Short mmCIF file of C-alpha atoms and ligand atoms in Angstrom, two decimals:
data_model
loop_
_atom_site.label_atom_id
_atom_site.label_comp_id
_atom_site.label_asym_id
_atom_site.label_seq_id
_atom_site.Cartn_x
_atom_site.Cartn_y
_atom_site.Cartn_z
CA UNK A 1315 0.00 0.00 0.00
CA UNK A 1316 3.01 2.45 0.09
CA UNK A 1317 1.25 5.86 0.16
CA UNK A 1318 -2.51 5.39 0.70
CA UNK A 1319 -4.98 8.08 1.62
CA UNK A 1320 -8.50 7.60 2.98
CA UNK A 1321 -10.85 10.41 1.87
CA UNK A 1322 -14.40 11.29 2.87
CA UNK A 1323 -16.27 11.71 -0.42
CA UNK A 1324 -19.41 13.43 0.96
CA UNK A 1325 -20.08 15.67 4.00
CA UNK A 1326 -18.05 13.70 6.56
CA UNK A 1327 -18.92 10.69 8.77
CA UNK A 1328 -18.67 8.26 5.86
CA UNK A 1329 -16.85 5.66 7.97
CA UNK A 1330 -13.24 6.82 7.51
CA UNK A 1331 -12.34 5.61 11.00
CA UNK A 1332 -13.60 2.11 10.32
CA UNK A 1333 -11.82 1.83 6.95
CA UNK A 1334 -8.59 3.33 8.32
CA UNK A 1335 -8.63 0.77 11.14
CA UNK A 1336 -9.30 -2.02 8.64
CA UNK A 1337 -6.24 -1.14 6.55
CA UNK A 1338 -4.04 -0.21 9.53
CA UNK A 1339 -2.88 -3.76 10.17
CA UNK A 1340 -0.68 -3.53 7.07
CA UNK A 1341 0.50 0.05 7.75
CA UNK A 1342 3.82 1.05 9.31
CA UNK A 1343 2.64 4.60 9.99
CA UNK A 1344 -0.84 6.12 10.26
CA UNK A 1345 -0.96 9.88 9.75
CA UNK A 1346 -3.53 12.65 10.31
CA UNK A 1347 -2.79 15.66 8.14
CA UNK A 1348 -5.60 18.24 8.44
CA UNK A 1349 -8.55 19.25 10.58
CA UNK A 1350 -8.59 18.80 14.32
CA UNK A 1351 -10.92 17.49 16.98
CA UNK A 1352 -13.93 18.58 14.96
CA UNK A 1353 -13.53 15.07 13.54
CA UNK A 1354 -15.13 12.08 15.21
CA UNK A 1355 -13.90 8.72 13.96
CA UNK A 1356 -15.36 5.49 15.31
CA UNK A 1357 -13.62 2.14 15.33
CA UNK A 1358 -15.31 -1.03 16.52
CA UNK A 1359 -12.86 -3.87 17.10
CA UNK A 1360 -13.40 -7.05 19.15
CA UNK A 1361 -16.67 -5.63 20.43
CA UNK A 1362 -15.00 -2.49 21.84
CA UNK A 1363 -15.99 0.92 20.46
CA UNK A 1364 -13.29 3.60 20.23
CA UNK A 1365 -14.00 7.21 19.33
CA UNK A 1366 -11.14 9.41 18.18
CA UNK A 1367 -11.23 13.12 17.53
CA UNK A 1368 -7.58 13.96 17.18
CA UNK A 1369 -5.46 10.83 17.23
CA UNK A 1370 -5.35 8.72 14.06
CA UNK A 1371 -7.50 5.57 14.18
CA UNK A 1372 -4.40 3.42 13.47
CA UNK A 1373 -3.67 3.59 17.18
CA UNK A 1374 -6.14 0.75 17.82
CA UNK A 1375 -3.75 -1.56 15.95
CA UNK A 1376 -0.87 -0.18 18.04
CA UNK A 1377 0.79 1.47 15.04
CA UNK A 1378 3.12 4.47 15.20
CA UNK A 1379 0.96 7.50 14.60
CA UNK A 1380 1.89 10.93 13.30
CA UNK A 1381 0.22 14.33 13.37
CA UNK A 1382 1.18 16.43 10.37
CA UNK A 1383 1.66 20.18 10.04
CA UNK A 1384 -1.77 20.73 8.49
CA UNK A 1385 -3.61 19.63 11.65
CA UNK A 1386 -4.82 22.07 14.31
CA UNK A 1387 -4.08 20.46 17.66
CA UNK A 1388 -5.88 21.08 20.95
CA UNK A 1389 -3.38 19.93 23.61
CA UNK A 1390 -6.14 19.46 26.20
CA UNK A 1391 -7.81 16.98 23.84
CA UNK A 1392 -4.48 15.29 23.13
CA UNK A 1393 -3.96 14.79 26.87
CA UNK A 1394 -7.45 13.32 27.27
CA UNK A 1395 -7.18 10.93 24.31
CA UNK A 1396 -3.71 9.77 25.37
CA UNK A 1397 -4.85 9.16 28.95
CA UNK A 1398 -7.71 7.01 27.68
CA UNK A 1399 -5.16 4.85 25.86
CA UNK A 1400 -3.18 4.31 29.06
CA UNK A 1401 0.25 4.94 27.59
CA UNK A 1402 0.02 2.57 24.60
CA UNK A 1403 1.30 5.28 22.33
CA UNK A 1404 4.06 5.79 19.83
CA UNK A 1405 3.42 9.23 18.45
CA UNK A 1406 5.17 12.04 16.56
CA UNK A 1407 3.88 15.60 16.16
CA UNK A 1408 5.18 18.03 13.57
CA UNK A 1409 6.67 21.23 15.06
CA UNK A 1410 4.73 23.28 12.49
CA UNK A 1411 1.32 22.07 13.73
CA UNK A 1412 -0.86 24.95 14.93
CA UNK A 1413 -2.22 24.87 18.47
CA UNK A 1414 -5.85 25.48 19.40
CA UNK A 1415 -5.78 27.90 22.35
CA UNK A 1416 -8.73 28.41 24.72
CA UNK A 1417 -9.66 31.71 23.05
CA UNK A 1418 -10.22 29.89 19.76
CA UNK A 1419 -13.14 27.91 21.25
CA UNK A 1420 -14.69 31.10 22.63
CA UNK A 1421 -14.24 32.92 19.33
CA UNK A 1422 -15.81 30.02 17.44
CA UNK A 1423 -18.88 30.14 19.70
CA UNK A 1424 -19.00 33.96 19.65
CA UNK A 1425 -18.80 34.18 15.88
CA UNK A 1426 -21.50 31.53 15.48
CA UNK A 1427 -23.83 33.28 17.95
CA UNK A 1428 -23.34 36.63 16.24
CA UNK A 1429 -24.12 35.38 12.75
CA UNK A 1430 -27.45 36.82 11.75
CA UNK A 1431 -28.45 35.04 8.55
CA UNK A 1432 -25.83 32.46 7.84
CA UNK A 1433 -25.13 30.09 10.71
CA UNK A 1434 -22.67 27.32 9.91
CA UNK A 1435 -23.38 24.97 12.81
CA UNK A 1436 -19.69 24.47 13.62
CA UNK A 1437 -18.51 21.96 16.20
CA UNK A 1438 -17.33 24.92 18.35
CA UNK A 1439 -13.94 23.29 18.75
CA UNK A 1440 -12.06 26.45 17.73
CA UNK A 1441 -11.10 25.07 14.33
CA UNK A 1442 -11.96 28.10 12.15
CA UNK A 1443 -10.37 30.70 14.44
CA UNK A 1444 -7.18 28.63 14.76
CA UNK A 1445 -6.80 28.28 10.97
CA UNK A 1446 -7.59 31.99 10.64
CA UNK A 1447 -4.69 32.84 12.99
CA UNK A 1448 -2.41 30.59 10.96
CA UNK A 1449 -3.34 32.47 7.77
CA UNK A 1450 -2.98 35.77 9.61
CA UNK A 1451 0.45 34.66 10.85
CA UNK A 1452 -0.25 35.12 14.53
CA UNK A 1453 -0.71 31.42 15.33
CA UNK A 1454 1.08 29.46 18.04
CA UNK A 1455 2.72 26.29 16.74
CA UNK A 1456 3.78 23.06 18.42
CA UNK A 1457 7.40 24.25 18.34
CA UNK A 1458 6.29 27.24 20.45
CA UNK A 1459 4.20 25.16 22.85
CA UNK A 1460 7.22 23.08 23.85
CA UNK A 1461 9.50 26.12 24.35
CA UNK A 1462 8.57 28.03 27.52
CA UNK A 1463 10.16 31.30 26.53
CA UNK A 1464 8.66 31.40 23.07
CA UNK A 1465 5.28 30.36 24.39
CA UNK A 1466 5.38 33.18 26.92
CA UNK A 1467 6.28 35.72 24.23
CA UNK A 1468 3.54 34.49 21.91
CA UNK A 1469 0.85 34.49 24.60
CA UNK A 1470 1.98 37.97 25.65
CA UNK A 1471 1.44 39.19 22.11
CA UNK A 1472 -1.81 37.41 21.25
CA UNK A 1473 -3.78 37.29 24.52
CA UNK A 1474 -4.62 41.02 24.74
CA UNK A 1475 -5.88 41.05 21.14
CA UNK A 1476 -8.12 38.02 21.65
CA UNK A 1477 -9.41 39.31 24.97
CA UNK A 1478 -10.32 42.65 23.39
CA UNK A 1479 -12.16 41.00 20.50
CA UNK A 1480 -14.02 38.58 22.76
CA UNK A 1481 -15.09 41.26 25.21
CA UNK A 1482 -15.70 44.20 22.88
CA UNK A 1483 -17.07 42.48 19.78
CA UNK A 1484 -18.77 39.37 21.17
CA UNK A 1485 -19.39 40.53 24.75
CA UNK A 1486 -17.93 37.30 26.11
CA UNK A 1487 -16.12 37.58 29.42
CA UNK A 1488 -12.79 35.81 29.18
CA UNK A 1489 -12.70 33.33 32.09
CA UNK A 1490 -8.88 32.92 32.21
CA UNK A 1491 -5.92 35.25 32.74
CA UNK A 1492 -2.83 35.38 30.58
CA UNK A 1493 -0.85 33.84 33.44
CA UNK A 1494 -3.28 30.96 33.83
CA UNK A 1495 -3.06 30.18 30.12
CA UNK A 1496 0.73 30.22 30.27
CA UNK A 1497 0.79 27.94 33.34
CA UNK A 1498 -1.51 25.35 31.81
CA UNK A 1499 -0.08 25.36 28.28
CA UNK A 1500 3.59 25.41 29.25
CA UNK A 1501 2.89 22.34 31.42
CA UNK A 1502 1.22 20.65 28.43
CA UNK A 1503 4.19 21.62 26.26
CA UNK A 1504 6.58 20.02 28.75
CA UNK A 1505 4.48 16.86 28.79
CA UNK A 1506 4.45 16.51 25.00
CA UNK A 1507 7.96 17.77 24.19
CA UNK A 1508 9.28 14.30 23.41
CA UNK A 1509 6.70 13.83 20.67
CA UNK A 1510 8.23 16.58 18.54
CA UNK A 1511 9.18 15.08 15.21
CA UNK A 1512 9.63 16.39 11.67
CA UNK A 1513 6.69 14.44 10.23
CA UNK A 1514 7.46 15.54 6.68
CA UNK A 1515 10.91 13.98 6.96
CA UNK A 1516 9.77 10.80 8.70
CA UNK A 1517 7.05 10.18 6.11
CA UNK A 1518 9.43 10.88 3.24
CA UNK A 1519 12.05 8.46 4.63
CA UNK A 1520 9.39 5.80 5.25
CA UNK A 1521 8.06 6.05 1.69
CA UNK A 1522 11.59 5.88 0.27
CA UNK A 1523 12.17 2.74 2.33
CA UNK A 1524 9.00 1.28 0.74
CA UNK A 1525 7.15 1.26 4.04
CA UNK A 1526 3.37 1.49 4.12
CA UNK A 1527 2.01 4.85 5.13
CA UNK A 1528 -1.73 5.33 5.62
CA UNK A 1529 -3.05 8.89 5.64
CA UNK A 1530 -6.37 9.31 7.45
CA UNK A 1531 -8.47 12.13 6.04
CA UNK A 1532 -10.99 13.95 8.19
CA UNK A 1533 -14.28 15.66 7.30
CA UNK A 1534 -15.53 15.25 3.74
CA UNK A 1535 -15.03 16.66 0.26
CA UNK A 1536 -18.05 18.99 0.33
CA UNK A 1537 -16.79 20.53 3.58
CA UNK A 1538 -13.58 21.61 1.81
CA UNK A 1539 -12.79 25.27 2.42
CA UNK A 1540 -12.48 25.97 -1.33
CA UNK A 1541 -14.48 23.26 -3.07
CA UNK A 1542 -17.25 22.56 -0.56
CA UNK A 1543 -20.58 24.32 -0.10
CA UNK A 1544 -18.94 27.56 1.13
CA UNK A 1545 -19.55 29.09 3.66
CA UNK A 1546 -21.07 25.88 5.09
CA UNK A 1547 -17.68 24.22 5.20
CA UNK A 1548 -14.79 23.60 7.53
CA UNK A 1549 -11.51 25.55 7.40
CA UNK A 1550 -9.17 22.91 6.02
CA UNK A 1551 -8.84 20.77 2.90
CA UNK A 1552 -10.46 17.33 3.03
CA UNK A 1553 -9.89 16.77 -0.74
CA UNK A 1554 -7.01 14.48 -1.62
CA UNK A 1555 -4.71 17.39 -2.54
CA UNK A 1556 -4.79 18.38 1.13
CA UNK A 1557 -2.53 15.48 2.05
CA UNK A 1558 0.54 16.84 0.26
CA UNK A 1559 0.29 20.24 1.92
CA UNK A 1560 -0.77 18.83 5.27
CA UNK A 1561 2.22 16.52 5.53
CA UNK A 1562 4.85 18.38 3.52
CA UNK A 1563 5.39 15.88 0.76
CA UNK A 1564 5.15 15.65 -3.00
CA UNK A 1565 1.75 14.96 -4.58
CA UNK A 1566 3.13 12.02 -6.57
CA UNK A 1567 4.01 10.02 -3.43
CA UNK A 1568 0.37 8.94 -3.09
CA UNK A 1569 -0.45 5.74 -4.93
CA UNK A 1570 -3.87 4.81 -3.64
CA UNK A 1571 -6.69 7.28 -3.05
CA UNK A 1572 -9.59 5.48 -1.37
CA UNK A 1573 -12.87 7.37 -1.53
CA UNK A 1574 -15.17 6.47 1.35
CA UNK A 1575 -18.75 6.56 0.10
CA UNK A 1576 -21.61 6.03 2.53
CA UNK A 1577 -24.40 4.11 0.73
CA UNK A 1578 -26.64 7.13 1.41
CA UNK A 1579 -25.77 10.71 2.39
CA UNK A 1580 -25.59 12.47 5.76
CA UNK A 1581 -24.71 15.98 6.84
CA UNK A 1582 -24.24 17.60 10.26
CA UNK A 1583 -24.75 21.35 10.49
CA UNK A 1584 -26.31 23.73 7.99
CA UNK A 1585 -25.87 24.01 4.22
CA UNK A 1586 -27.35 22.66 0.98
CA UNK A 1587 -28.33 19.01 0.71
CA UNK A 1588 -30.25 18.23 -2.52
CA UNK A 1589 -31.28 14.63 -1.72
CA UNK A 1590 -32.25 15.26 1.92
CA UNK A 1591 -35.23 13.19 3.12
CA UNK A 1592 -37.17 14.89 5.89
CA UNK A 1593 -39.76 12.13 6.02
CA UNK A 1594 -40.25 8.53 7.17
CA UNK A 1595 -37.35 7.32 4.96
CA UNK A 1596 -35.08 9.85 6.68
CA UNK A 1597 -36.30 8.77 10.12
CA UNK A 1598 -35.61 5.15 9.22
CA UNK A 1599 -32.05 5.90 8.06
CA UNK A 1600 -31.29 7.94 11.21
CA UNK A 1601 -32.53 5.15 13.43
CA UNK A 1602 -31.11 2.18 11.52
CA UNK A 1603 -27.79 3.93 10.83
CA UNK A 1604 -27.53 5.47 14.34
CA UNK A 1605 -26.93 8.80 12.65
CA UNK A 1606 -25.93 10.98 15.57
CA UNK A 1607 -22.71 13.01 15.46
CA UNK A 1608 -19.64 11.39 17.04
CA UNK A 1609 -18.33 14.78 18.19
CA UNK A 1610 -21.39 16.85 19.12
CA UNK A 1611 -24.11 14.18 19.40
CA UNK A 1612 -26.29 16.19 16.97
CA UNK A 1613 -28.80 14.25 14.86
CA UNK A 1614 -27.40 13.98 11.34
CA UNK A 1615 -29.46 15.09 8.37
CA UNK A 1616 -29.94 12.18 5.96
CA UNK A 1617 -30.81 11.58 2.31
CA UNK A 1618 -30.21 9.38 -0.70
CA UNK A 1619 -26.87 8.83 -2.38
CA UNK A 1620 -26.18 11.64 -4.83
CA UNK A 1621 -24.29 10.78 -8.02
CA UNK A 1622 -23.79 14.36 -9.25
CA UNK A 1623 -22.00 14.87 -5.91
CA UNK A 1624 -20.02 11.67 -6.39
CA UNK A 1625 -18.92 12.52 -9.95
CA UNK A 1626 -17.78 15.90 -8.67
CA UNK A 1627 -16.03 14.26 -5.73
CA UNK A 1628 -14.22 12.01 -8.19
CA UNK A 1629 -13.10 15.11 -10.12
CA UNK A 1630 -11.74 16.80 -6.98
CA UNK A 1631 -10.07 13.71 -5.52
CA UNK A 1632 -9.09 11.28 -8.29
CA UNK A 1633 -10.17 8.18 -6.37
CA UNK A 1634 -8.28 5.10 -7.48
CA UNK A 1635 -10.89 3.02 -5.65
CA UNK A 1636 -14.07 3.27 -3.62
CA UNK A 1637 -15.05 1.81 -0.26
CA UNK A 1638 -18.82 1.65 0.24
CA UNK A 1639 -19.96 1.80 3.86
CA UNK A 1640 -23.19 1.25 5.75
CA UNK A 1641 -24.79 -0.80 2.96
CA UNK A 1642 -26.60 -2.78 5.68
CA UNK A 1643 -28.45 0.37 6.81
CA UNK A 1644 -30.48 0.40 3.57
CA UNK A 1645 -31.89 -3.03 4.47
CA UNK A 1646 -35.59 -3.05 5.17
CA UNK A 1647 -36.53 -0.03 3.06
CA UNK A 1648 -39.25 -0.53 0.48
CA UNK A 1649 -37.15 0.92 -2.34
CA UNK A 1650 -33.61 2.25 -2.53
CA UNK A 1651 -33.11 5.41 -4.53
CA UNK A 1652 -30.08 7.21 -5.88
CA UNK A 1653 -30.00 10.63 -7.55
CA UNK A 1654 -28.55 10.09 -11.04
CA UNK A 1655 -28.75 13.73 -12.17
CA UNK A 1656 -30.48 17.02 -11.38
CA UNK A 1657 -33.16 18.83 -13.30
CA UNK A 1658 -32.82 22.61 -13.50
CA UNK A 1659 -35.82 23.89 -15.44
CA UNK A 1660 -35.75 21.66 -18.49
CA UNK A 1661 -31.98 21.18 -18.32
CA UNK A 1662 -30.30 18.03 -16.99
CA UNK A 1663 -27.04 18.40 -15.07
CA UNK A 1664 -24.72 15.67 -13.90
CA UNK A 1665 -22.34 17.55 -11.61
CA UNK A 1666 -22.68 19.38 -8.31
CA UNK A 1667 -23.05 23.14 -8.97
CA UNK A 1668 -20.21 25.34 -7.78
CA UNK A 1669 -22.52 27.74 -5.98
CA UNK A 1670 -25.18 27.28 -3.33
CA UNK A 1671 -27.45 29.49 -5.39
CA UNK A 1672 -27.19 26.97 -8.22
CA UNK A 1673 -27.87 24.05 -5.88
CA UNK A 1674 -31.14 25.66 -4.71
CA UNK A 1675 -32.64 25.20 -8.17
CA UNK A 1676 -31.60 21.57 -8.56
CA UNK A 1677 -34.24 18.91 -8.41
CA UNK A 1678 -32.80 15.40 -8.09
CA UNK A 1679 -33.82 12.82 -10.69
CA UNK A 1680 -33.85 9.38 -9.05
CA UNK A 1681 -33.11 5.85 -10.17
CA UNK A 1682 -34.94 3.25 -8.10
CA UNK A 1683 -33.66 -0.13 -6.97
CA UNK A 1684 -35.34 -3.13 -5.40
CA UNK A 1685 -34.67 -3.30 -1.68
CA UNK A 1686 -32.33 -5.90 -0.20
CA UNK A 1687 -31.50 -7.50 3.10
CA UNK A 1688 -27.95 -7.47 4.47
CA UNK A 1689 -27.22 -9.32 7.71
CA UNK A 1690 -23.61 -8.30 8.31
CA UNK A 1691 -22.55 -11.95 8.08
CA UNK A 1692 -21.71 -11.76 4.35
CA UNK A 1693 -18.03 -12.51 3.78
CA UNK A 1694 -17.67 -12.47 -0.01
CA UNK A 1695 -19.10 -10.24 -2.70
CA UNK A 1696 -21.11 -13.18 -4.00
CA UNK A 1697 -22.77 -13.54 -0.57
CA UNK A 1698 -24.55 -10.22 -1.14
CA UNK A 1699 -28.09 -10.37 -2.57
CA UNK A 1700 -28.25 -9.80 -6.31
CA UNK A 1701 -30.34 -6.65 -5.78
CA UNK A 1702 -27.56 -5.15 -3.61
CA UNK A 1703 -24.91 -6.05 -6.18
CA UNK A 1704 -26.96 -4.31 -8.86
CA UNK A 1705 -27.00 -1.17 -6.73
CA UNK A 1706 -23.23 -1.34 -6.20
CA UNK A 1707 -22.43 -2.01 -9.85
CA UNK A 1708 -24.55 0.94 -10.89
CA UNK A 1709 -22.63 3.22 -8.49
CA UNK A 1710 -19.28 1.88 -9.66
CA UNK A 1711 -20.15 2.55 -13.27
CA UNK A 1712 -21.41 6.07 -12.59
CA UNK A 1713 -18.48 7.17 -10.38
CA UNK A 1714 -15.99 5.45 -12.67
CA UNK A 1715 -13.83 3.94 -9.96
CA UNK A 1716 -13.77 0.31 -8.80
CA UNK A 1717 -15.40 -0.64 -5.51
CA UNK A 1718 -12.79 -2.61 -3.56
CA UNK A 1719 -14.34 -2.72 -0.09
CA UNK A 1720 -17.91 -3.03 1.13
CA UNK A 1721 -18.75 -2.45 4.76
CA UNK A 1722 -21.83 -4.25 6.06
CA UNK A 1723 -21.63 -3.34 9.76
CA UNK A 1724 -19.59 -1.23 12.17
CA UNK A 1725 -17.31 -4.08 13.28
CA UNK A 1726 -13.87 -4.73 11.80
CA UNK A 1727 -14.95 -8.18 10.63
CA UNK A 1728 -18.10 -6.89 8.94
CA UNK A 1729 -16.10 -6.01 5.86
CA UNK A 1730 -16.01 -7.54 2.38
CA UNK A 1731 -13.05 -7.13 0.04
CA UNK A 1732 -13.94 -7.27 -3.63
P1 LIG B 36 -15.98 9.00 10.13
O1 LIG B 36 -16.06 10.35 10.73
O2 LIG B 36 -15.94 9.04 8.63
O3 LIG B 36 -14.87 8.16 10.69
O4 LIG B 36 -17.35 8.26 10.52
P2 LIG B 36 -18.03 8.23 11.99
O5 LIG B 36 -17.27 7.28 12.83
O6 LIG B 36 -18.25 9.61 12.49
O7 LIG B 36 -19.47 7.70 11.62
C1 LIG B 36 -19.66 6.46 11.04
C2 LIG B 36 -20.54 5.60 11.98
O8 LIG B 36 -21.03 4.47 11.30
C3 LIG B 36 -19.78 5.05 13.17
O9 LIG B 36 -20.65 4.94 14.25
C4 LIG B 36 -19.34 3.65 12.70
O10 LIG B 36 -19.15 2.73 13.75
C5 LIG B 36 -20.53 3.28 11.87
N1 LIG B 36 -20.24 2.39 10.72
C6 LIG B 36 -19.15 2.38 9.90
N2 LIG B 36 -19.32 1.49 8.90
C7 LIG B 36 -20.53 0.94 9.10
C8 LIG B 36 -21.29 -0.04 8.39
O11 LIG B 36 -20.90 -0.56 7.35
N3 LIG B 36 -22.54 -0.35 8.88
C9 LIG B 36 -23.04 0.23 10.01
N4 LIG B 36 -24.24 -0.14 10.42
N5 LIG B 36 -22.34 1.13 10.71
C10 LIG B 36 -21.11 1.50 10.25
P1 LIG B 37 -15.42 13.64 10.44
O1 LIG B 37 -13.92 13.59 10.30
C1 LIG B 37 -19.15 15.78 9.83
C2 LIG B 37 -18.98 20.16 9.99
C3 LIG B 37 -19.69 20.83 11.15
C4 LIG B 37 -20.10 22.14 10.48
C5 LIG B 37 -18.91 22.45 9.57
C6 LIG B 37 -17.90 23.42 10.17
O2 LIG B 37 -15.95 12.95 11.63
O3 LIG B 37 -16.08 13.23 9.16
P2 LIG B 37 -16.04 23.21 12.06
O4 LIG B 37 -16.18 22.87 13.53
O5 LIG B 37 -15.16 22.29 11.30
O6 LIG B 37 -15.70 24.64 11.85
O7 LIG B 37 -17.54 23.02 11.49
O8 LIG B 37 -18.28 21.21 9.33
N1 LIG B 37 -17.98 19.13 10.36
C7 LIG B 37 -18.18 17.81 10.25
N2 LIG B 37 -19.28 17.13 9.86
N3 LIG B 37 -18.01 15.12 10.13
C8 LIG B 37 -16.90 15.80 10.50
O9 LIG B 37 -15.73 15.21 10.69
C9 LIG B 37 -16.97 17.21 10.60
N4 LIG B 37 -16.09 18.17 10.95
C10 LIG B 37 -16.72 19.33 10.78
O10 LIG B 37 -20.81 20.09 11.56
O11 LIG B 37 -21.22 21.94 9.67
MG1 LIG B 38 -17.23 11.41 12.07
#
């Protein structure tokens, strides 16, 4: 698998954690390269459920894990996730990784509250404000966190600005002093100092030595800061190009790009969703698929699989293969539908419009399939009912990438390789 990246093809929560865990047994390194603890990745192995927000899912297999420069890292969350693993950790963190400071969470909440018309429905984990500081060049990086003097200088410079904005613009009283922040974060820096590692270099050396490196994407393609449904997006780059920038490596080091496609669509937070089903089908999918957010517990919005979205996702990501997840959740429905195109007036379109205005006018045109029953016990492709195979083969043909994995349940063993 030398350089393999796992990408969310939709709006996130496609099952990236499960697929990353599945392929981690053959990996030498498992790497997160963008986003932060806005992610919620679930792994179910040997009957135990693990939920990760920051650490790569490869940790369940005991692999060495790396956090690349493109991630935004909340050290409080790192401490919590590491303590839950009781020391079973071999981890490296890039010095260039930006740090989520406590003011970022407050700013995220303040900004969201103050939005009049357009609310995003962020996870309030401080992700947007931290990436904004990085772009504005006032961010605090991991190399600063682990160096007391630099951390002190940085906090000295940034704290008064953030306090003024929080109090004067958002009318939020800042519940911590500059000194308290320094005390807590310098202690965290001391604790994590040994993890400092040039991730770009380690990954490059590993790939040259023909080792297997698995890159675990977070969020999903249509939450991409440039190519998603802006402004209803996150602040990083979930598309496959994000891996090169997020790690510090050449684009051509990636050999496999696995698109994770949920057999239907879900979305958490606001923003366009052409195939959304706010009806009994939607209720069924929420209940059968346990569609509640891993990070915020919010009920996910649900709808049918959307091929104009998938063709566009293919264009943005260049999937070399597809992993279909949650096929079992469609069991028990009367009919299974998939949007094959959109109708705009009397025009047919086959791609996802670039603007939300355009999406508003799109009416999905559906293809219907006979329903099927999946038990989770299927081991081979041929064990799947013919009606389910028809559905999969249709998707494969329309996206124009081979389906190589089919997930029929949350557990590691509920996985079929094709
Ligand atoms: P991620 O953010 O892409 O890693 O996905 P999440 O972990 O947030 O959400 C996916 C949810 O679906 C988790 O609860 C998984 O345990 C679960 N899951 C993954 N694959 C399957 C599957 O094939 N069938 C069912 N029923 N659940 C699955
Ligand atoms: P995983 O990795 C689903 C959504 C939020 C919100 C928008 C912006 O588990 O697939 P942010 O806090 O990032 O500024 O929120 O993006 N969002 C996700 N939705 N899965 C995720 O991650 C998400 N990470 C962010 O709900 O709409
Ligand atoms: Mg998730």
